[in-house]
XYZ file of C-alpha atoms in Angstrom:
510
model
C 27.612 38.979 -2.859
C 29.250 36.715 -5.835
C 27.584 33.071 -5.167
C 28.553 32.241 -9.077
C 24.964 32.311 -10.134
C 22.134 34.969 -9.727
C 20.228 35.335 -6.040
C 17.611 32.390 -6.795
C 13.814 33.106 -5.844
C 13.436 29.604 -4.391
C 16.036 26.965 -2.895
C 14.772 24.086 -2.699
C 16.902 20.793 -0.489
C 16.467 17.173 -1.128
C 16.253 14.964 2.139
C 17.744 11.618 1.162
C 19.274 11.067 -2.807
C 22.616 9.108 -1.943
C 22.347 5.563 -1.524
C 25.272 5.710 0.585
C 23.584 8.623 3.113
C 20.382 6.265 2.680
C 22.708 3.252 4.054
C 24.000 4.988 6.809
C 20.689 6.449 7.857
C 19.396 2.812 7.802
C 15.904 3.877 5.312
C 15.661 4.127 1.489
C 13.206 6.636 0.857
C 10.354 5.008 -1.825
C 9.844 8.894 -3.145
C 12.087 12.509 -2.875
C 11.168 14.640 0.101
C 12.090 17.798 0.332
C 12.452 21.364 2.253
C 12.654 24.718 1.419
C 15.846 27.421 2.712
C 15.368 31.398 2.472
C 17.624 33.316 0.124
C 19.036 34.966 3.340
C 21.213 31.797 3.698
C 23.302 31.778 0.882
C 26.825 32.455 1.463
C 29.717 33.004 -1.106
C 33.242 31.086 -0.730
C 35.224 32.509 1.483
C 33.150 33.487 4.070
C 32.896 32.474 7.529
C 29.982 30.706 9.217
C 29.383 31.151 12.790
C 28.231 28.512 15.447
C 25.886 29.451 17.731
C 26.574 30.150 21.048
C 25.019 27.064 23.225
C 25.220 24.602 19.990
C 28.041 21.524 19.261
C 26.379 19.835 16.285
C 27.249 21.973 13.128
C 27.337 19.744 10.585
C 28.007 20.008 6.467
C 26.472 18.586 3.802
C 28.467 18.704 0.126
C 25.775 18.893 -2.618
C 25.661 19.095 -6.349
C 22.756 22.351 -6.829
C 21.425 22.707 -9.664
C 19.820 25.967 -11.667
C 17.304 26.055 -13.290
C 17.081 28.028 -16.610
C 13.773 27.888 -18.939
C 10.843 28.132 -16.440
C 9.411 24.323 -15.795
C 5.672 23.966 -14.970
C 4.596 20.373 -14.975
C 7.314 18.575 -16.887
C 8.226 14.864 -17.292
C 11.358 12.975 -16.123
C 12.402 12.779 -19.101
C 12.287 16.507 -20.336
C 13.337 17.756 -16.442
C 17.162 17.601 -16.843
C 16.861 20.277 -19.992
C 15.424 23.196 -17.583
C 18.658 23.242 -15.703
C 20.983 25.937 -16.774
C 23.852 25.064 -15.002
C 25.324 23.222 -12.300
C 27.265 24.437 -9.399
C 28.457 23.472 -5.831
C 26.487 24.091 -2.182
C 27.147 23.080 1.400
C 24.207 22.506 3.449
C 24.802 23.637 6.636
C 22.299 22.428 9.614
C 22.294 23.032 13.247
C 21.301 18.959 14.842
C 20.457 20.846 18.240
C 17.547 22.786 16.585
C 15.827 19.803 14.873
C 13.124 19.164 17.674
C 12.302 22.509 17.503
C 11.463 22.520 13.924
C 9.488 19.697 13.765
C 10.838 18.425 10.720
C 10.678 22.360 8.684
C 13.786 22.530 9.129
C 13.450 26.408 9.158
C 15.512 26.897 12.022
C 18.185 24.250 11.716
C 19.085 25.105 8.241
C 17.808 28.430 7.607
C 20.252 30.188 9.449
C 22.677 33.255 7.887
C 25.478 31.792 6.164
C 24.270 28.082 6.328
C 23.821 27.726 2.560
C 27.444 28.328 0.722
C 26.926 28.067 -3.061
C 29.519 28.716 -6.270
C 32.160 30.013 -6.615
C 31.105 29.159 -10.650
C 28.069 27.861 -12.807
C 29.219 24.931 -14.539
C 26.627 25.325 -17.782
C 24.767 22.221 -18.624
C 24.506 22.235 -22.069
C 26.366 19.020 -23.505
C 26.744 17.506 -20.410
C 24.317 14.440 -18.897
C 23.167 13.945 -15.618
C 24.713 11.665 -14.462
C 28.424 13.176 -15.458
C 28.933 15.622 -12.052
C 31.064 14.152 -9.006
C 30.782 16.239 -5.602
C 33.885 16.270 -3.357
C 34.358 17.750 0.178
C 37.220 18.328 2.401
C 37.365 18.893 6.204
C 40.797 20.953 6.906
C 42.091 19.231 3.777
C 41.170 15.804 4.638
C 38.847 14.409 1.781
C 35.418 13.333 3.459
C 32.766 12.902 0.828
C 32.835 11.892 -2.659
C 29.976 10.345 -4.599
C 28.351 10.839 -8.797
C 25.440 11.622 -9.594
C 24.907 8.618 -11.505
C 24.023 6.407 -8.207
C 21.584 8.642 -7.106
C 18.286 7.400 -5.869
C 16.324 10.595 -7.914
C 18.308 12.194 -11.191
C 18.236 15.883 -11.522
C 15.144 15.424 -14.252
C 13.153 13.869 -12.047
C 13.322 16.155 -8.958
C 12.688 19.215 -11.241
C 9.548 17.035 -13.259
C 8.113 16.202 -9.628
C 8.848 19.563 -8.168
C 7.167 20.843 -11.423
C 3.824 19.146 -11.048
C 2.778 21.715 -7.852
C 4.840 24.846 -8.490
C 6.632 26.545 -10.865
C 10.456 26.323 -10.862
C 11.794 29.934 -12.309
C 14.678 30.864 -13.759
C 17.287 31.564 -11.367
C 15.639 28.568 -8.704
C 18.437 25.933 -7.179
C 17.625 22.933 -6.180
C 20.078 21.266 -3.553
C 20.336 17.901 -4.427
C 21.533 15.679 -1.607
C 24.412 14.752 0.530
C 26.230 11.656 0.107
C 27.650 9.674 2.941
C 30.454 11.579 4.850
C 28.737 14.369 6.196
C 29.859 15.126 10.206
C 30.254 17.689 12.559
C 32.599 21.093 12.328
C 33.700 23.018 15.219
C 35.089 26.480 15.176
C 38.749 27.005 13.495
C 37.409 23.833 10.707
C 37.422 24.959 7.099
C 35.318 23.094 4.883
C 35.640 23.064 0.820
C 33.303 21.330 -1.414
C 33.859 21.309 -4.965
C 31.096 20.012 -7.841
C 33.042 18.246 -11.420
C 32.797 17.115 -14.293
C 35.909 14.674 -14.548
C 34.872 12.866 -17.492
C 33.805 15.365 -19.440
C 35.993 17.564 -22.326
C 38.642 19.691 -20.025
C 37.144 18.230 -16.772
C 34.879 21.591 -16.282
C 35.026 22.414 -11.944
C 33.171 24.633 -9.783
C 36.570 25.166 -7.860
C 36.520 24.801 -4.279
C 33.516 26.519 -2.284
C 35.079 27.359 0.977
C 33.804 28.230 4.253
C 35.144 28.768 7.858
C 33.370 28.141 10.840
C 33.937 30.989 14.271
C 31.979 30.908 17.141
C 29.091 32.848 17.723
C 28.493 34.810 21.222
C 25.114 35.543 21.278
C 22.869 33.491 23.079
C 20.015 32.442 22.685
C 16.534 33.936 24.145
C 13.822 32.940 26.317
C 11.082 34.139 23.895
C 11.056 30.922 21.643
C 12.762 26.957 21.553
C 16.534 27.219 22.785
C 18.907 24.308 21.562
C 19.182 20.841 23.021
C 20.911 17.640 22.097
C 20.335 13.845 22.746
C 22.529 11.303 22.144
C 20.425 10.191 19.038
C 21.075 13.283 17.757
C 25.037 13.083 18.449
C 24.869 9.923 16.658
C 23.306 11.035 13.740
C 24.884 14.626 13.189
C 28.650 12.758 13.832
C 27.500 9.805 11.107
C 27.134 6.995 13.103
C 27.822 5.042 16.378
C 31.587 4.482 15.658
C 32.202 8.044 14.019
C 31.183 9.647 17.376
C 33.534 7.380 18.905
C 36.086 8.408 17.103
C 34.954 12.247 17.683
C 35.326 11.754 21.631
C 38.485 9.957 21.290
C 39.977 12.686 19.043
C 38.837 15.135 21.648
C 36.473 17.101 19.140
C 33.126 15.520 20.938
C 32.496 14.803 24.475
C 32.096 11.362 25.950
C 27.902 10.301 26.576
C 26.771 11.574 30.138
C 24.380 9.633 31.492
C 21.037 10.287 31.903
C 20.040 12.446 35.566
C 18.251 10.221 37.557
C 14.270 10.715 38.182
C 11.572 9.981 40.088
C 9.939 7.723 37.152
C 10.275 6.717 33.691
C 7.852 8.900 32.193
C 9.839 11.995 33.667
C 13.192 10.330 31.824
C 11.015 10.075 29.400
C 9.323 13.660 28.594
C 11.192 16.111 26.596
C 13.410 18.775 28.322
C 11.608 22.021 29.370
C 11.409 24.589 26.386
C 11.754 21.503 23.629
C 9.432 19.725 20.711
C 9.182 16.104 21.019
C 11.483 14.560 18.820
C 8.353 12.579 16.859
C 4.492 13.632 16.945
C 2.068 10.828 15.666
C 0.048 12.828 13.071
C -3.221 11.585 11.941
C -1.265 11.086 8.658
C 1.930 8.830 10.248
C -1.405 6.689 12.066
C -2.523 6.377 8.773
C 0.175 4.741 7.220
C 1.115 2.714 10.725
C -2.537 1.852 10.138
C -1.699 0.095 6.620
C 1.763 -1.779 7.422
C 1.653 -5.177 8.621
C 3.447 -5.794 12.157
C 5.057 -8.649 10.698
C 7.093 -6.016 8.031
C 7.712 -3.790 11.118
C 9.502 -6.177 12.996
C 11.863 -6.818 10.226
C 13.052 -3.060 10.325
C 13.486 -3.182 13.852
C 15.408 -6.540 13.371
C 17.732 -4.987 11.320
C 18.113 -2.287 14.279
C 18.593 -4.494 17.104
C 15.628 -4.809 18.504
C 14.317 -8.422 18.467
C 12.633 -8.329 22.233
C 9.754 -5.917 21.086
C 6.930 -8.157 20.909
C 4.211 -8.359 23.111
C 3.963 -11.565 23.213
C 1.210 -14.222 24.003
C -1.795 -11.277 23.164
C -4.828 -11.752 20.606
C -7.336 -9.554 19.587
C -10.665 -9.647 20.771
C -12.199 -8.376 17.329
C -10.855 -10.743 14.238
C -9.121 -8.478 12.221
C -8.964 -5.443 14.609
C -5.844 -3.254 14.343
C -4.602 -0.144 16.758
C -2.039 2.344 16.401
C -1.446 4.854 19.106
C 1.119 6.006 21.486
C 1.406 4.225 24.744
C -0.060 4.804 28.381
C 1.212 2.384 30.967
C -0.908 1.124 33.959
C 1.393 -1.670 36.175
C -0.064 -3.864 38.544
C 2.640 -5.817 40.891
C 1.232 -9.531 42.535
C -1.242 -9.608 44.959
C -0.278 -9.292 48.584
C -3.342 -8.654 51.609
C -0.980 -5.277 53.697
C -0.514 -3.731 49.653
C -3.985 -4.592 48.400
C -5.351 -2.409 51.139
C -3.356 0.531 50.724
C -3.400 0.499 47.018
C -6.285 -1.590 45.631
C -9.112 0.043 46.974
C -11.331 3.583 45.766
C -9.186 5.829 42.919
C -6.595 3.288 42.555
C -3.908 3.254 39.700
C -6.287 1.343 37.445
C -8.792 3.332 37.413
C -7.031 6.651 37.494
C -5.057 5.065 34.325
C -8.399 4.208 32.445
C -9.977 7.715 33.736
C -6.988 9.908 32.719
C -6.153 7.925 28.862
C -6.042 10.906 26.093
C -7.760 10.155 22.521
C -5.436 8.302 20.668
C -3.414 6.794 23.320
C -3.266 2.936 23.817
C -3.232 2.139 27.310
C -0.652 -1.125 27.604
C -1.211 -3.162 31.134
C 1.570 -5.026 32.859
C 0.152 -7.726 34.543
C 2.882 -10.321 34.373
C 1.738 -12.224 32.024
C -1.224 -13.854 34.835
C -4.049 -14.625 32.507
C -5.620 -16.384 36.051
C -7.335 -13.034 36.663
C -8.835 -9.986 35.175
C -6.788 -6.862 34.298
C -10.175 -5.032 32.391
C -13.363 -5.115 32.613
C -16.798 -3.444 30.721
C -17.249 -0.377 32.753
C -13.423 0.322 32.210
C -13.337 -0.847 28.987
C -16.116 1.439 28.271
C -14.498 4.588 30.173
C -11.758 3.933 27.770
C -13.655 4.116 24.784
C -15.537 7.060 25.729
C -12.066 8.925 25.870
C -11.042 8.287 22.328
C -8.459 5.810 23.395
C -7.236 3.843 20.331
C -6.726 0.295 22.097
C -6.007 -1.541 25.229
C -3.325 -4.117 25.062
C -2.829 -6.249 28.465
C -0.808 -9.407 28.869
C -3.148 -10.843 31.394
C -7.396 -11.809 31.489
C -10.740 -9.971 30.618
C -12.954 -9.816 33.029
C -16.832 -9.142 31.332
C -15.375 -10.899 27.986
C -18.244 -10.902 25.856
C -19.473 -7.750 27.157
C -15.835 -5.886 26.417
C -15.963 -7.658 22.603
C -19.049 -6.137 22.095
C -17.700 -2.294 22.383
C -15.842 -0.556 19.294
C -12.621 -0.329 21.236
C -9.826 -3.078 20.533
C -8.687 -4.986 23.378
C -5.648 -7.070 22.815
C -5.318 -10.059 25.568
C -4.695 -13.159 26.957
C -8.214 -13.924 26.539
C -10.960 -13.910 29.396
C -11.319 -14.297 33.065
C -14.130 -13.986 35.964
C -12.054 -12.999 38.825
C -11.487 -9.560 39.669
C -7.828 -7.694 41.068
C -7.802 -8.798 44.523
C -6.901 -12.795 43.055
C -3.314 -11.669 41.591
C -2.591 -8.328 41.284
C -2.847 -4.957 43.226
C -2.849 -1.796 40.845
C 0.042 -0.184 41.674
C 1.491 2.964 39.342
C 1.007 4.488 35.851
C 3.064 6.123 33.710
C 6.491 4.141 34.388
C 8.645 2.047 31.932
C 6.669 -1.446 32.412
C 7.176 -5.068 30.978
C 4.461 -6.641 28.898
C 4.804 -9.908 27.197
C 8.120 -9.596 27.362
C 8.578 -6.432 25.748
C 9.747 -3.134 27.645
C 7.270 -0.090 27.064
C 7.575 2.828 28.031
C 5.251 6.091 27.923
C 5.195 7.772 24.121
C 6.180 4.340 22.397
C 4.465 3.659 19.966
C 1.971 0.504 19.614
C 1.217 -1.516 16.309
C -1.046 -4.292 16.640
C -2.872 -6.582 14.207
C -3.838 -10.455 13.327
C 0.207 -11.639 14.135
C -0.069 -9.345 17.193
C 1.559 -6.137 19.035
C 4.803 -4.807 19.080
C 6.651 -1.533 20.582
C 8.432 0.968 18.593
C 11.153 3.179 20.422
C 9.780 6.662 19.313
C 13.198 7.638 17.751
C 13.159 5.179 15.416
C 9.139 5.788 14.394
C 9.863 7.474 10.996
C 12.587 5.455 9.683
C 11.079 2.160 10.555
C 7.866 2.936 9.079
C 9.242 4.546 5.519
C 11.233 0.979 5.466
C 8.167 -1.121 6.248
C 6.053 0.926 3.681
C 9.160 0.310 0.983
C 8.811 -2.789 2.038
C 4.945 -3.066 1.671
C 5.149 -2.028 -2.163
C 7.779 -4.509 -2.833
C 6.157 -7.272 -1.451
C 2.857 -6.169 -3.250
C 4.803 -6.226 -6.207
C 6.049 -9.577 -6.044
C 2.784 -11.047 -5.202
C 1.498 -9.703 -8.507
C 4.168 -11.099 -10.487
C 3.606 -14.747 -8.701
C -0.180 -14.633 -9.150
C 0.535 -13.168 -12.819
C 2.420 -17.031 -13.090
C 6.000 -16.103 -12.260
C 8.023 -18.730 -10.261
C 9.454 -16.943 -6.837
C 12.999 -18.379 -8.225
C 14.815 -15.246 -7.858
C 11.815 -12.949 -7.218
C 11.453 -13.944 -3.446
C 13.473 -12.181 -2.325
C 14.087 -10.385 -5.638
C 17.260 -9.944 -7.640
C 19.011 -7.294 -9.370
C 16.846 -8.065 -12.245
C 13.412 -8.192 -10.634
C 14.321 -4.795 -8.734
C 15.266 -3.392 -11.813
C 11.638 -4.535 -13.372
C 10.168 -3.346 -9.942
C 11.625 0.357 -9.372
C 11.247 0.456 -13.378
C 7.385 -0.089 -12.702
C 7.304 1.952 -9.970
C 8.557 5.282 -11.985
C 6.287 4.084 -15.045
């Protein structure tokens, strides 16, 4: 097949680059991230691109790819933008209902036949900068995207200089170089075009218009591996936001929400559909860096989201300085009352099956009203907890055994300590349900931040985002407290200006 350039050895796709995508996504990545597509997806223009059977969230992705020519092995920014040959156009092509299953490879929902278009001609490079190219694409002749490559996040030189520092970019190699904002869903009969420019260059040199057409596919899909499924965060993101979608349903190309089957708990509402990934893991390396963000910068990013209710509030730490990051387990004890006490608070009750049954990593988060006129934990629980590898125990009532309980290794947020035992207040009465602590709502698989300013709840679809903003956020404020203890006045560098965040990302790619 004719893609306009030579069948590259490596293709290699940029996650964010767009400040516009970066908006709409609602996280500015600090660094380029990146994924890798086999040569088995490339498609020329003209050719068709097939749905599969049991999918709805097709969606494009117009993209300025770059070649590479002369091989580059470990090359600076600088010298990066004069190992691309030429410059052509690409639609990225990704399937939103196989994301879970890829676990963030993206192997499946963008590796598919056909789901890489490229061409139809190589632009060469030679006399032209990077920042001169303009990508444009069109949904049944209806412009959608258009963006330069002057406002993106990470030029062409220094994708190919960072690439360059692990592996060898050959001759032949494209890199994909990120979608701007505009990018939706297709359905079958949709033809999409995406053409890469030069306007302001000598004849206005074009790619012409890469063009693909999407069928439906009628195979289905097997029971020997992960079959596709949708949520509505998914919908959301693969139509381009809240009101796009809207305007999908009311156009009649998307259908309207359903709302969520009913079941027996939370935590069954909760788990991922039979046959699918979660939608986030929390990998010893995501702890990490949850580990090393202040709560305080969290709750900013889920400010900005809509979430203001998510501390929990009233709890301290019984270490100074202590900090936990894990997912949650719920335990929920209801007030005390003598008929319930007996039939729930007595041999394995909820509590103790809670505290028995907590998996490494896990921070078990008690609902206990916010009654700090009892104890919710005590040492020997405490102690099973710790013995299980739990990372934490957050309750928003007492601690019963006080000083005993601050003398383990585990951290044990509270309300501070107690004598009484269960029988005063509370009867233990169910794990593993939605619960309210502090005045926050937590349910199973959240995930739990605390330190000095306290403990708050992040939804688990919003884990990744929030935390790349906090961590942005981090390295920003670190940078400004240099500059003020360097003898700078915060007059415009807290918050900082265009000027300061020039000096800032300037010393950040130093």
């Amino acid at each position: 097949m004719d893609f306009g350039i030579a069948t590259p050895g490596k293709i290699i796709a940029v996650h964010l680059n767009y400040p516009s995508r970066a908006a709409q996504r609602g996280r500015t990545p600090a660094q380029p991230s990146y994924f890798l597509k086999p040569a088995s997806s490339l498609a020329p223009t003209g050719a068709t691109l097939e749905r599969p059977a049991g999918t709805e969230l097709l969606a494009f992705e117009g993209e300025i790819a770059i070649v590479i020519g002369e091989p580059a092995r470990r090359v600076s920014p600088d010298d990066g933008w004069q190992h691309v040959a030429s410059v052509t156009a690409a639609n990225d092509f990704g399937l939103y209902d196989l994301r879970a299953a890829d676990k963030g490879s993206n192997v499946r929902s963008k590796g598919g036949d056909g789901f890489t278009p490229i061409g139809p001609v190589a632009i060469p490079a030679a006399g032209l900068g990077e920042g001169d190219w303009r990508v444009r694409t069109w949904v049944n002749g209806q412009l959608v995207q258009e963006d330069t490559s002057d406002t993106l996040l990470f030029p062409f030189g220094r994708l190919v200089a960072d690439l360059s520092q692990l592996m060898t970019l050959e001759t032949g190699d494209v890199i994909l170089t990120g979608t701007p904002a505009g990018s939706s869903v297709v359905l079958p009969g949709d033809v999409v075009e995406v053409e890469v420019d030069a306007p302001g260059a000598p004849g206005a040199p074009s790619t012409g218009r890469l063009v693909t057409t999407i069928t439906q596919g009628e195979a289905e899909f097997g029971d020997f591996g992960t079959k596709p499924a949708t949520d509505e965060l998914q919908r959301v993101e693969a139509w381009g936001g809240d009101d796009e979608l809207a305007a999908a349903v009311a156009a009649g190309r998307a259908s309207a929400p359903q709302p969520a089957p009913p079941s027996s708990s939370a935590a069954d509402a909760a788990a991922p559909a039979a046959g699918t990934a979660p939608a986030f893991q929390l990998t010893d390396e995501l702890r990490a860096d949850f580990g090393r963000v202040a709560v305080a910068t969290l709750s900013v990013a889920l400010r900005k989201r809509g979430y203001h209710d998510i501390f929990i509030e009233g709890v301290a730490a019984n270490h100074p300085g202590d900090r936990i990051v894990g997912r949650a387990k719920t335990l929920r004890f209801i007030p005390f009352r003598p008929d319930l006490f007996q039939s729930h608070g007595g041999g394995f009750n909820a509590q103790k099956l809670a505290f028995d049954t907590v998996a490494p990593g896990e921070v078990l988060v008690v609902e206990a009203r916010g009654e700090r006129g009892t104890g919710t934990v005590g040492d020997v629980l405490a102690l099973r907890a710790q013995v299980r590898g739990a990372a934490g125990i957050v309750t928003d009532g007492g601690v019963r055994d006080f000083d005993a309980v601050s003398g383990f290794e585990i951290p044990v947020f509270s309300q501070g300590a107690h004598p009484s035992v269960l029988g005063r207040r509370h009867v233990p009465w169910e794990v593993d349900v939605t619960i309210a602590c502090g005045g926050a709502a937590v349910q199973p698989g959240d995930v739990i931040v605390g330190d000095g300013d306290g403990v708050i709840v992040i939804p688990p679809q919003l884990a990744l985002e929030v935390l790349a903003e906090a961590l942005e956020q981090e390295r920003q404020d670190a940078y400004v407290a240099e500059q003020v203890a360097a003898g700078a006045s915060v007059d415009g560098l807290f918050p900082m200006n265009a000027e300061w965040l020039a000096r800032y990302r300037a010393a950040q790619e130093a």
